[in-house]
PDB file of C-alpha atoms in Angstrom:
ATOM      1  CA  UNK A   1     -44.063  23.776  23.365  1.00 46.00           C
ATOM      2  CA  UNK A   2     -43.430  21.874  19.959  1.00 47.00           C
ATOM      3  CA  UNK A   3     -42.574  18.037  19.690  1.00 42.00           C
ATOM      4  CA  UNK A   4     -39.005  19.034  18.598  1.00 45.00           C
ATOM      5  CA  UNK A   5     -38.318  21.525  21.786  1.00 47.00           C
ATOM      6  CA  UNK A   6     -39.493  18.603  23.872  1.00 46.00           C
ATOM      7  CA  UNK A   7     -37.435  16.239  22.299  1.00 47.00           C
ATOM      8  CA  UNK A   8     -34.231  19.007  22.774  1.00 49.00           C
ATOM      9  CA  UNK A   9     -31.236  19.228  20.418  1.00 49.00           C
ATOM     10  CA  UNK A  10     -30.435  16.587  17.838  1.00 47.00           C
ATOM     11  CA  UNK A  11     -28.221  14.105  19.034  1.00 46.00           C
ATOM     12  CA  UNK A  12     -24.824  14.145  17.463  1.00 43.00           C
ATOM     13  CA  UNK A  13     -24.366  10.887  16.055  1.00 41.00           C
ATOM     14  CA  UNK A  14     -27.578  11.731  13.473  1.00 42.00           C
ATOM     15  CA  UNK A  15     -25.441  14.285  12.058  1.00 37.00           C
ATOM     16  CA  UNK A  16     -24.178  12.909   8.378  1.00 43.00           C
ATOM     17  CA  UNK A  17     -20.572  14.008   8.359  1.00 43.00           C
ATOM     18  CA  UNK A  18     -18.085  11.265   9.558  1.00 45.00           C
ATOM     19  CA  UNK A  19     -16.434  12.965  12.948  1.00 46.00           C
ATOM     20  CA  UNK A  20     -12.330  13.641  11.738  1.00 49.00           C
ATOM     21  CA  UNK A  21      -9.782  11.800  14.446  1.00 51.00           C
ATOM     22  CA  UNK A  22      -7.121  13.929  15.548  1.00 51.00           C
ATOM     23  CA  UNK A  23      -3.037  13.683  15.431  1.00 50.00           C
ATOM     24  CA  UNK A  24      -1.527  11.164  12.981  1.00 52.00           C
ATOM     25  CA  UNK A  25      -4.950   9.535  12.612  1.00 56.00           C
ATOM     26  CA  UNK A  26      -6.592  12.735  11.175  1.00 65.00           C
ATOM     27  CA  UNK A  27      -4.170  12.315   8.211  1.00 74.00           C
ATOM     28  CA  UNK A  28      -3.870   8.229   7.998  1.00 77.00           C
ATOM     29  CA  UNK A  29      -6.401   5.607   8.277  1.00 81.00           C
ATOM     30  CA  UNK A  30      -4.357   2.915   6.612  1.00 81.00           C
ATOM     31  CA  UNK A  31      -6.517   2.116   4.155  1.00 85.00           C
ATOM     32  CA  UNK A  32      -5.176   3.673   0.688  1.00 85.00           C
ATOM     33  CA  UNK A  33      -6.151   0.477  -1.379  1.00 86.00           C
ATOM     34  CA  UNK A  34      -9.668   1.738  -1.387  1.00 88.00           C
ATOM     35  CA  UNK A  35      -8.462   4.886  -3.530  1.00 87.00           C
ATOM     36  CA  UNK A  36      -6.558   2.480  -5.623  1.00 86.00           C
ATOM     37  CA  UNK A  37      -9.491   0.098  -5.951  1.00 87.00           C
ATOM     38  CA  UNK A  38     -11.745   3.176  -6.968  1.00 84.00           C
ATOM     39  CA  UNK A  39      -9.023   3.978  -9.727  1.00 81.00           C
ATOM     40  CA  UNK A  40      -9.288   0.686 -11.417  1.00 80.00           C
ATOM     41  CA  UNK A  41     -12.731   0.634 -11.427  1.00 81.00           C
ATOM     42  CA  UNK A  42     -13.085   3.674 -12.997  1.00 76.00           C
ATOM     43  CA  UNK A  43     -10.551   2.740 -15.432  1.00 72.00           C
ATOM     44  CA  UNK A  44     -12.657   0.011 -17.189  1.00 73.00           C
ATOM     45  CA  UNK A  45     -14.637   2.961 -18.783  1.00 68.00           C
ATOM     46  CA  UNK A  46     -11.752   4.875 -20.221  1.00 64.00           C
ATOM     47  CA  UNK A  47     -10.356   4.790 -23.470  1.00 57.00           C
ATOM     48  CA  UNK A  48      -7.909   2.013 -24.194  1.00 63.00           C
ATOM     49  CA  UNK A  49      -6.322   3.927 -27.125  1.00 62.00           C
ATOM     50  CA  UNK A  50      -5.163   6.606 -24.827  1.00 61.00           C
ATOM     51  CA  UNK A  51      -3.814   4.472 -22.306  1.00 63.00           C
ATOM     52  CA  UNK A  52      -2.016   2.350 -24.891  1.00 68.00           C
ATOM     53  CA  UNK A  53      -0.633   5.487 -26.560  1.00 68.00           C
ATOM     54  CA  UNK A  54       1.857   5.831 -23.688  1.00 67.00           C
ATOM     55  CA  UNK A  55       3.148   2.062 -24.365  1.00 72.00           C
ATOM     56  CA  UNK A  56       3.578   2.372 -27.949  1.00 79.00           C
ATOM     57  CA  UNK A  57       5.356   5.909 -27.887  1.00 79.00           C
ATOM     58  CA  UNK A  58       8.701   4.524 -26.481  1.00 82.00           C
ATOM     59  CA  UNK A  59       8.678   1.301 -28.745  1.00 85.00           C
ATOM     60  CA  UNK A  60       8.417   3.463 -31.815  1.00 86.00           C
ATOM     61  CA  UNK A  61      11.268   5.702 -30.525  1.00 86.00           C
ATOM     62  CA  UNK A  62      13.182   2.214 -30.303  1.00 88.00           C
ATOM     63  CA  UNK A  63      12.374   1.259 -33.385  1.00 86.00           C
ATOM     64  CA  UNK A  64      12.789   4.017 -35.699  1.00 87.00           C
ATOM     65  CA  UNK A  65      15.938   5.442 -33.845  1.00 85.00           C
ATOM     66  CA  UNK A  66      17.187   2.519 -31.834  1.00 84.00           C
ATOM     67  CA  UNK A  67      16.936  -0.038 -34.921  1.00 82.00           C
ATOM     68  CA  UNK A  68      16.865   2.413 -37.710  1.00 83.00           C
ATOM     69  CA  UNK A  69      19.314   5.194 -36.954  1.00 82.00           C
ATOM     70  CA  UNK A  70      21.250   2.664 -34.729  1.00 84.00           C
ATOM     71  CA  UNK A  71      22.357   0.801 -38.139  1.00 81.00           C
ATOM     72  CA  UNK A  72      24.215   3.728 -38.968  1.00 84.00           C
ATOM     73  CA  UNK A  73      25.819   4.877 -35.389  1.00 86.00           C
ATOM     74  CA  UNK A  74      27.019   1.487 -34.258  1.00 85.00           C
ATOM     75  CA  UNK A  75      28.267   1.449 -30.958  1.00 87.00           C
ATOM     76  CA  UNK A  76      28.640   3.912 -28.216  1.00 88.00           C
ATOM     77  CA  UNK A  77      30.816   4.459 -25.248  1.00 82.00           C
ATOM     78  CA  UNK A  78      29.049   4.429 -21.602  1.00 82.00           C
ATOM     79  CA  UNK A  79      30.753   4.757 -18.300  1.00 71.00           C
ATOM     80  CA  UNK A  80      33.756   3.353 -17.860  1.00 70.00           C
ATOM     81  CA  UNK A  81      34.805   3.172 -21.059  1.00 74.00           C
ATOM     82  CA  UNK A  82      32.434   0.143 -22.381  1.00 83.00           C
ATOM     83  CA  UNK A  83      30.790   0.219 -25.458  1.00 89.00           C
ATOM     84  CA  UNK A  84      27.308  -1.123 -26.379  1.00 90.00           C
ATOM     85  CA  UNK A  85      25.159  -1.051 -29.286  1.00 91.00           C
ATOM     86  CA  UNK A  86      23.350   2.507 -29.723  1.00 92.00           C
ATOM     87  CA  UNK A  87      19.940   0.356 -29.423  1.00 91.00           C
ATOM     88  CA  UNK A  88      21.033  -1.138 -26.328  1.00 92.00           C
ATOM     89  CA  UNK A  89      22.281   2.159 -24.842  1.00 93.00           C
ATOM     90  CA  UNK A  90      18.797   4.170 -25.544  1.00 93.00           C
ATOM     91  CA  UNK A  91      16.567   1.061 -24.627  1.00 93.00           C
ATOM     92  CA  UNK A  92      16.875   1.440 -21.069  1.00 93.00           C
ATOM     93  CA  UNK A  93      16.512   5.496 -21.071  1.00 93.00           C
ATOM     94  CA  UNK A  94      13.502   4.704 -23.069  1.00 91.00           C
ATOM     95  CA  UNK A  95      12.457   2.140 -20.438  1.00 91.00           C
ATOM     96  CA  UNK A  96      12.922   5.187 -17.592  1.00 91.00           C
ATOM     97  CA  UNK A  97      10.750   7.302 -20.135  1.00 88.00           C
ATOM     98  CA  UNK A  98       7.680   4.844 -20.261  1.00 84.00           C
ATOM     99  CA  UNK A  99       7.761   4.605 -16.365  1.00 86.00           C
ATOM    100  CA  UNK A 100       7.617   8.350 -15.841  1.00 88.00           C
ATOM    101  CA  UNK A 101       4.973   8.682 -18.765  1.00 83.00           C
ATOM    102  CA  UNK A 102       2.920   6.387 -16.788  1.00 80.00           C
ATOM    103  CA  UNK A 103       2.861   7.826 -13.423  1.00 84.00           C
ATOM    104  CA  UNK A 104       3.095  11.416 -14.881  1.00 86.00           C
ATOM    105  CA  UNK A 105      -0.017  11.009 -16.504  1.00 80.00           C
ATOM    106  CA  UNK A 106      -2.434   9.576 -13.743  1.00 79.00           C
ATOM    107  CA  UNK A 107      -0.410  11.781 -11.089  1.00 84.00           C
ATOM    108  CA  UNK A 108      -0.897  15.177 -12.970  1.00 86.00           C
ATOM    109  CA  UNK A 109      -3.755  15.336 -14.949  1.00 82.00           C
ATOM    110  CA  UNK A 110      -6.208  12.971 -13.754  1.00 81.00           C
ATOM    111  CA  UNK A 111      -5.298  14.475 -10.092  1.00 85.00           C
ATOM    112  CA  UNK A 112      -5.797  17.698 -11.831  1.00 86.00           C
ATOM    113  CA  UNK A 113      -9.532  16.897 -12.864  1.00 85.00           C
ATOM    114  CA  UNK A 114     -10.582  15.373  -9.751  1.00 83.00           C
ATOM    115  CA  UNK A 115      -9.303  18.145  -7.583  1.00 83.00           C
ATOM    116  CA  UNK A 116     -10.645  20.828  -9.438  1.00 81.00           C
ATOM    117  CA  UNK A 117     -13.759  19.634 -11.263  1.00 83.00           C
ATOM    118  CA  UNK A 118     -14.606  16.245 -10.086  1.00 80.00           C
ATOM    119  CA  UNK A 119     -14.317  16.719  -6.295  1.00 80.00           C
ATOM    120  CA  UNK A 120     -13.535  13.761  -5.640  1.00 83.00           C
ATOM    121  CA  UNK A 121     -11.078  14.192  -2.788  1.00 81.00           C
ATOM    122  CA  UNK A 122     -13.563  15.884  -0.857  1.00 81.00           C
ATOM    123  CA  UNK A 123     -15.902  13.087  -0.757  1.00 83.00           C
ATOM    124  CA  UNK A 124     -13.394  10.695   0.106  1.00 85.00           C
ATOM    125  CA  UNK A 125     -12.144  12.758   2.838  1.00 81.00           C
ATOM    126  CA  UNK A 126     -15.673  13.101   3.942  1.00 82.00           C
ATOM    127  CA  UNK A 127     -15.200   9.545   4.819  1.00 82.00           C
ATOM    128  CA  UNK A 128     -12.443   7.742   7.430  1.00 82.00           C
ATOM    129  CA  UNK A 129      -9.890   8.323   4.899  1.00 84.00           C
ATOM    130  CA  UNK A 130      -7.440  10.884   5.702  1.00 83.00           C
ATOM    131  CA  UNK A 131      -5.432  12.929   3.156  1.00 84.00           C
ATOM    132  CA  UNK A 132      -2.119  10.708   3.255  1.00 83.00           C
ATOM    133  CA  UNK A 133      -4.236   7.658   2.166  1.00 86.00           C
ATOM    134  CA  UNK A 134      -5.858   9.766  -0.488  1.00 86.00           C
ATOM    135  CA  UNK A 135      -2.611  11.220  -1.628  1.00 84.00           C
ATOM    136  CA  UNK A 136      -0.389   7.377  -1.256  1.00 87.00           C
ATOM    137  CA  UNK A 137      -3.646   5.823  -2.760  1.00 87.00           C
ATOM    138  CA  UNK A 138      -3.367   8.207  -6.053  1.00 85.00           C
ATOM    139  CA  UNK A 139       0.373   7.810  -6.446  1.00 85.00           C
ATOM    140  CA  UNK A 140       0.323   3.804  -6.092  1.00 86.00           C
ATOM    141  CA  UNK A 141      -2.815   4.013  -8.520  1.00 85.00           C
ATOM    142  CA  UNK A 142      -0.525   6.074 -11.419  1.00 81.00           C
ATOM    143  CA  UNK A 143       2.609   3.782 -10.140  1.00 83.00           C
ATOM    144  CA  UNK A 144       0.676   0.794 -11.221  1.00 83.00           C
ATOM    145  CA  UNK A 145       0.631   2.476 -14.887  1.00 78.00           C
ATOM    146  CA  UNK A 146       3.852   3.240 -14.873  1.00 78.00           C
ATOM    147  CA  UNK A 147       5.042  -0.316 -14.178  1.00 81.00           C
ATOM    148  CA  UNK A 148       2.452  -1.867 -16.738  1.00 82.00           C
ATOM    149  CA  UNK A 149       4.441   0.342 -19.600  1.00 80.00           C
ATOM    150  CA  UNK A 150       7.777  -0.628 -18.207  1.00 81.00           C
ATOM    151  CA  UNK A 151       6.747  -4.411 -17.806  1.00 85.00           C
ATOM    152  CA  UNK A 152       5.446  -3.942 -21.524  1.00 85.00           C
ATOM    153  CA  UNK A 153       8.480  -2.218 -23.079  1.00 87.00           C
ATOM    154  CA  UNK A 154      11.035  -4.702 -20.923  1.00 89.00           C
ATOM    155  CA  UNK A 155       9.398  -7.527 -23.048  1.00 89.00           C
ATOM    156  CA  UNK A 156      10.382  -5.568 -26.089  1.00 89.00           C
ATOM    157  CA  UNK A 157      13.700  -5.024 -25.117  1.00 90.00           C
ATOM    158  CA  UNK A 158      14.377  -9.052 -24.258  1.00 89.00           C
ATOM    159  CA  UNK A 159      12.893  -9.930 -27.526  1.00 91.00           C
ATOM    160  CA  UNK A 160      14.961  -7.791 -29.615  1.00 89.00           C
ATOM    161  CA  UNK A 161      17.941  -9.045 -27.514  1.00 89.00           C
ATOM    162  CA  UNK A 162      18.667  -5.587 -25.659  1.00 90.00           C
ATOM    163  CA  UNK A 163      18.861  -6.633 -22.440  1.00 90.00           C
ATOM    164  CA  UNK A 164      22.575  -7.515 -22.227  1.00 88.00           C
ATOM    165  CA  UNK A 165      23.043  -9.030 -18.289  1.00 90.00           C
ATOM    166  CA  UNK A 166      20.856 -10.971 -15.746  1.00 91.00           C
ATOM    167  CA  UNK A 167      21.261  -7.905 -13.619  1.00 92.00           C
ATOM    168  CA  UNK A 168      18.636  -6.270 -16.168  1.00 92.00           C
ATOM    169  CA  UNK A 169      15.949  -8.065 -13.813  1.00 90.00           C
ATOM    170  CA  UNK A 170      16.710  -5.610 -11.297  1.00 93.00           C
ATOM    171  CA  UNK A 171      15.432  -2.718 -13.759  1.00 93.00           C
ATOM    172  CA  UNK A 172      11.961  -3.853 -12.827  1.00 91.00           C
ATOM    173  CA  UNK A 173      12.177  -2.670  -9.210  1.00 93.00           C
ATOM    174  CA  UNK A 174      14.356   0.182 -10.527  1.00 94.00           C
ATOM    175  CA  UNK A 175      11.194   1.173 -12.574  1.00 92.00           C
ATOM    176  CA  UNK A 176       8.648   1.014  -9.871  1.00 92.00           C
ATOM    177  CA  UNK A 177      11.161   3.629  -7.747  1.00 94.00           C
ATOM    178  CA  UNK A 178      11.556   5.889 -10.753  1.00 93.00           C
ATOM    179  CA  UNK A 179       7.522   5.859 -11.268  1.00 90.00           C
ATOM    180  CA  UNK A 180       6.816   6.341  -7.301  1.00 92.00           C
ATOM    181  CA  UNK A 181       9.089   9.099  -7.830  1.00 92.00           C
ATOM    182  CA  UNK A 182       7.360  11.048 -10.726  1.00 93.00           C
ATOM    183  CA  UNK A 183       4.001  10.379  -9.270  1.00 89.00           C
ATOM    184  CA  UNK A 184       4.354  11.773  -5.730  1.00 90.00           C
ATOM    185  CA  UNK A 185       6.045  14.799  -7.106  1.00 91.00           C
ATOM    186  CA  UNK A 186       3.654  15.211  -9.834  1.00 90.00           C
ATOM    187  CA  UNK A 187       0.516  15.184  -7.314  1.00 89.00           C
ATOM    188  CA  UNK A 188       2.046  17.290  -4.907  1.00 90.00           C
ATOM    189  CA  UNK A 189       2.842  19.900  -8.011  1.00 91.00           C
ATOM    190  CA  UNK A 190      -0.414  19.421  -9.108  1.00 89.00           C
ATOM    191  CA  UNK A 191      -2.357  19.946  -6.054  1.00 86.00           C
ATOM    192  CA  UNK A 192      -1.169  23.874  -6.710  1.00 88.00           C
ATOM    193  CA  UNK A 193      -2.662  23.774  -9.818  1.00 88.00           C
ATOM    194  CA  UNK A 194      -5.738  25.726 -10.478  1.00 85.00           C
ATOM    195  CA  UNK A 195      -6.191  26.301 -14.274  1.00 85.00           C
ATOM    196  CA  UNK A 196      -5.313  24.166 -17.277  1.00 80.00           C
ATOM    197  CA  UNK A 197      -2.898  26.999 -18.611  1.00 83.00           C
ATOM    198  CA  UNK A 198      -0.568  26.243 -15.554  1.00 81.00           C
ATOM    199  CA  UNK A 199      -0.580  22.424 -16.361  1.00 82.00           C
ATOM    200  CA  UNK A 200       0.923  23.109 -19.810  1.00 83.00           C
ATOM    201  CA  UNK A 201       3.966  24.070 -17.661  1.00 87.00           C
ATOM    202  CA  UNK A 202       4.527  19.917 -16.851  1.00 86.00           C
ATOM    203  CA  UNK A 203       4.581  19.405 -20.454  1.00 82.00           C
ATOM    204  CA  UNK A 204       7.035  22.055 -20.694  1.00 87.00           C
ATOM    205  CA  UNK A 205       9.474  20.685 -18.143  1.00 88.00           C
ATOM    206  CA  UNK A 206       8.932  17.052 -19.495  1.00 89.00           C
ATOM    207  CA  UNK A 207       9.667  17.509 -22.803  1.00 88.00           C
ATOM    208  CA  UNK A 208      13.309  19.014 -22.718  1.00 89.00           C
ATOM    209  CA  UNK A 209      13.740  16.626 -19.886  1.00 92.00           C
ATOM    210  CA  UNK A 210      12.729  13.811 -22.283  1.00 90.00           C
ATOM    211  CA  UNK A 211      15.804  15.174 -24.779  1.00 89.00           C
ATOM    212  CA  UNK A 212      18.278  15.945 -23.042  1.00 90.00           C
ATOM    213  CA  UNK A 213      18.881  13.563 -19.931  1.00 92.00           C
ATOM    214  CA  UNK A 214      21.638  11.316 -21.870  1.00 90.00           C
ATOM    215  CA  UNK A 215      18.077   9.696 -23.603  1.00 91.00           C
ATOM    216  CA  UNK A 216      19.308   9.903 -27.172  1.00 90.00           C
ATOM    217  CA  UNK A 217      23.418  10.005 -26.695  1.00 87.00           C
ATOM    218  CA  UNK A 218      26.159  10.451 -23.887  1.00 89.00           C
ATOM    219  CA  UNK A 219      25.928  13.365 -21.410  1.00 90.00           C
ATOM    220  CA  UNK A 220      29.378  13.711 -22.299  1.00 88.00           C
ATOM    221  CA  UNK A 221      28.532  15.327 -25.454  1.00 89.00           C
ATOM    222  CA  UNK A 222      27.595  18.631 -23.307  1.00 91.00           C
ATOM    223  CA  UNK A 223      29.921  21.539 -21.827  1.00 93.00           C
ATOM    224  CA  UNK A 224      30.772  20.962 -18.193  1.00 91.00           C
ATOM    225  CA  UNK A 225      28.257  23.517 -16.904  1.00 93.00           C
ATOM    226  CA  UNK A 226      25.341  21.869 -19.008  1.00 93.00           C
ATOM    227  CA  UNK A 227      26.057  18.483 -17.705  1.00 93.00           C
ATOM    228  CA  UNK A 228      25.711  19.874 -14.363  1.00 94.00           C
ATOM    229  CA  UNK A 229      22.159  21.058 -15.160  1.00 94.00           C
ATOM    230  CA  UNK A 230      21.284  17.497 -16.847  1.00 93.00           C
ATOM    231  CA  UNK A 231      22.654  15.768 -13.586  1.00 94.00           C
ATOM    232  CA  UNK A 232      19.869  17.639 -11.672  1.00 94.00           C
ATOM    233  CA  UNK A 233      16.878  16.243 -13.667  1.00 93.00           C
ATOM    234  CA  UNK A 234      15.092  13.242 -12.339  1.00 95.00           C
ATOM    235  CA  UNK A 235      15.147  11.481 -15.564  1.00 95.00           C
ATOM    236  CA  UNK A 236      18.531  11.590 -15.792  1.00 95.00           C
ATOM    237  CA  UNK A 237      19.289   9.667 -12.571  1.00 96.00           C
ATOM    238  CA  UNK A 238      16.684   7.149 -13.820  1.00 95.00           C
ATOM    239  CA  UNK A 239      18.203   6.809 -17.080  1.00 95.00           C
ATOM    240  CA  UNK A 240      21.597   6.036 -15.651  1.00 94.00           C
ATOM    241  CA  UNK A 241      20.301   3.851 -13.186  1.00 95.00           C
ATOM    242  CA  UNK A 242      18.197   1.268 -15.698  1.00 95.00           C
ATOM    243  CA  UNK A 243      20.819   1.533 -17.962  1.00 93.00           C
ATOM    244  CA  UNK A 244      23.558   0.284 -15.503  1.00 93.00           C
ATOM    245  CA  UNK A 245      21.157  -2.624 -14.594  1.00 94.00           C
ATOM    246  CA  UNK A 246      20.445  -3.564 -18.127  1.00 93.00           C
ATOM    247  CA  UNK A 247      23.845  -3.379 -19.790  1.00 91.00           C
ATOM    248  CA  UNK A 248      25.407  -4.881 -16.626  1.00 90.00           C
ATOM    249  CA  UNK A 249      27.957  -1.905 -15.961  1.00 89.00           C
ATOM    250  CA  UNK A 250      27.368  -1.557 -12.249  1.00 88.00           C
ATOM    251  CA  UNK A 251      29.279   1.330  -9.864  1.00 88.00           C
ATOM    252  CA  UNK A 252      28.719   1.960  -6.562  1.00 89.00           C
ATOM    253  CA  UNK A 253      27.674   5.792  -7.923  1.00 88.00           C
ATOM    254  CA  UNK A 254      24.447   3.964  -8.305  1.00 93.00           C
ATOM    255  CA  UNK A 255      23.205   4.356  -4.741  1.00 95.00           C
ATOM    256  CA  UNK A 256      23.059   7.936  -5.214  1.00 95.00           C
ATOM    257  CA  UNK A 257      20.442   7.417  -7.973  1.00 96.00           C
ATOM    258  CA  UNK A 258      18.331   5.468  -5.718  1.00 96.00           C
ATOM    259  CA  UNK A 259      18.680   8.210  -3.089  1.00 97.00           C
ATOM    260  CA  UNK A 260      17.718  10.754  -5.332  1.00 96.00           C
ATOM    261  CA  UNK A 261      14.693   9.058  -6.021  1.00 97.00           C
ATOM    262  CA  UNK A 262      13.770   8.442  -2.198  1.00 96.00           C
ATOM    263  CA  UNK A 263      13.907  11.464  -1.145  1.00 96.00           C
ATOM    264  CA  UNK A 264      11.881  12.564  -3.865  1.00 95.00           C
ATOM    265  CA  UNK A 265       9.321  10.392  -2.638  1.00 93.00           C
ATOM    266  CA  UNK A 266       9.324  11.628   0.585  1.00 94.00           C
ATOM    267  CA  UNK A 267       9.277  15.162  -0.705  1.00 93.00           C
ATOM    268  CA  UNK A 268       5.939  14.597  -2.727  1.00 91.00           C
ATOM    269  CA  UNK A 269       4.263  12.586   0.149  1.00 88.00           C
ATOM    270  CA  UNK A 270       4.878  15.422   2.652  1.00 90.00           C
ATOM    271  CA  UNK A 271       3.904  18.019   0.531  1.00 90.00           C
ATOM    272  CA  UNK A 272       0.688  16.347  -1.377  1.00 86.00           C
ATOM    273  CA  UNK A 273      -0.284  15.456   2.485  1.00 84.00           C
ATOM    274  CA  UNK A 274       0.096  18.933   3.781  1.00 87.00           C
ATOM    275  CA  UNK A 275      -1.929  20.159   0.481  1.00 86.00           C
ATOM    276  CA  UNK A 276      -4.755  18.404   0.684  1.00 81.00           C
ATOM    277  CA  UNK A 277      -5.462  18.876   4.501  1.00 82.00           C
ATOM    278  CA  UNK A 278      -5.107  22.307   3.945  1.00 84.00           C
ATOM    279  CA  UNK A 279      -7.510  22.295   0.929  1.00 78.00           C
ATOM    280  CA  UNK A 280      -9.928  20.294   2.714  1.00 73.00           C
ATOM    281  CA  UNK A 281      -9.998  19.799   6.560  1.00 69.00           C
ATOM    282  CA  UNK A 282      -8.397  22.614   7.751  1.00 62.00           C
TER     283      UNK A 282
END
């Protein structure tokens, strides 16, 4: 009889893997901050040129079209028959775009690499973290980037004098909501992507949404059936919400924009959590 046979089977405690808990605890360990912290540490070695490009893009659009082209266009009519300068019309739209770009970049391309090439989520889920921790942590990290872009752009708007009401202060919480919505849905969609060619569909959707979501001209210029399509797009809801806050033109309909993003966040979290669990735990 060998020494190993005399000792009997190896105790369960010696196995290197972390035992998974059942029920809700298998999905949630209450520690998404660990994922956010890991993202911040990794960001130190990233290219700041790439990071800053997401901020300067909408600023260049504002200076070229809002200030330059706006000198020829003059005032633009918004909801309730109120007219505002063209720069004040497109600035809140570009603020929403800035939040969207920051959130989408981190919740799609970065997540795609971590999921399919870096294999980082397999390592995370081998610890006490659950799929909801990973999903919420990645989304919160993407939200921070979107908020950083939007805060910088909001400062530019204030310096130029494009915040026409004190309610513009509420635009930053609205930006957080918009970034949260795009980050959660973006990560959910990315979790189903397998190749870089499939990721091109994200850019294919984002570009027309950026151009046609009443960003540069009122939605009333479209035929009725096109307006219905535009109003179904998530960016349009963000543009209208922030435009109402920065211009001070408030209405009860703004609550529908908020509800749209709340549903968007819930759907994204549910699908992302289920997808990560199916990929790595089931």
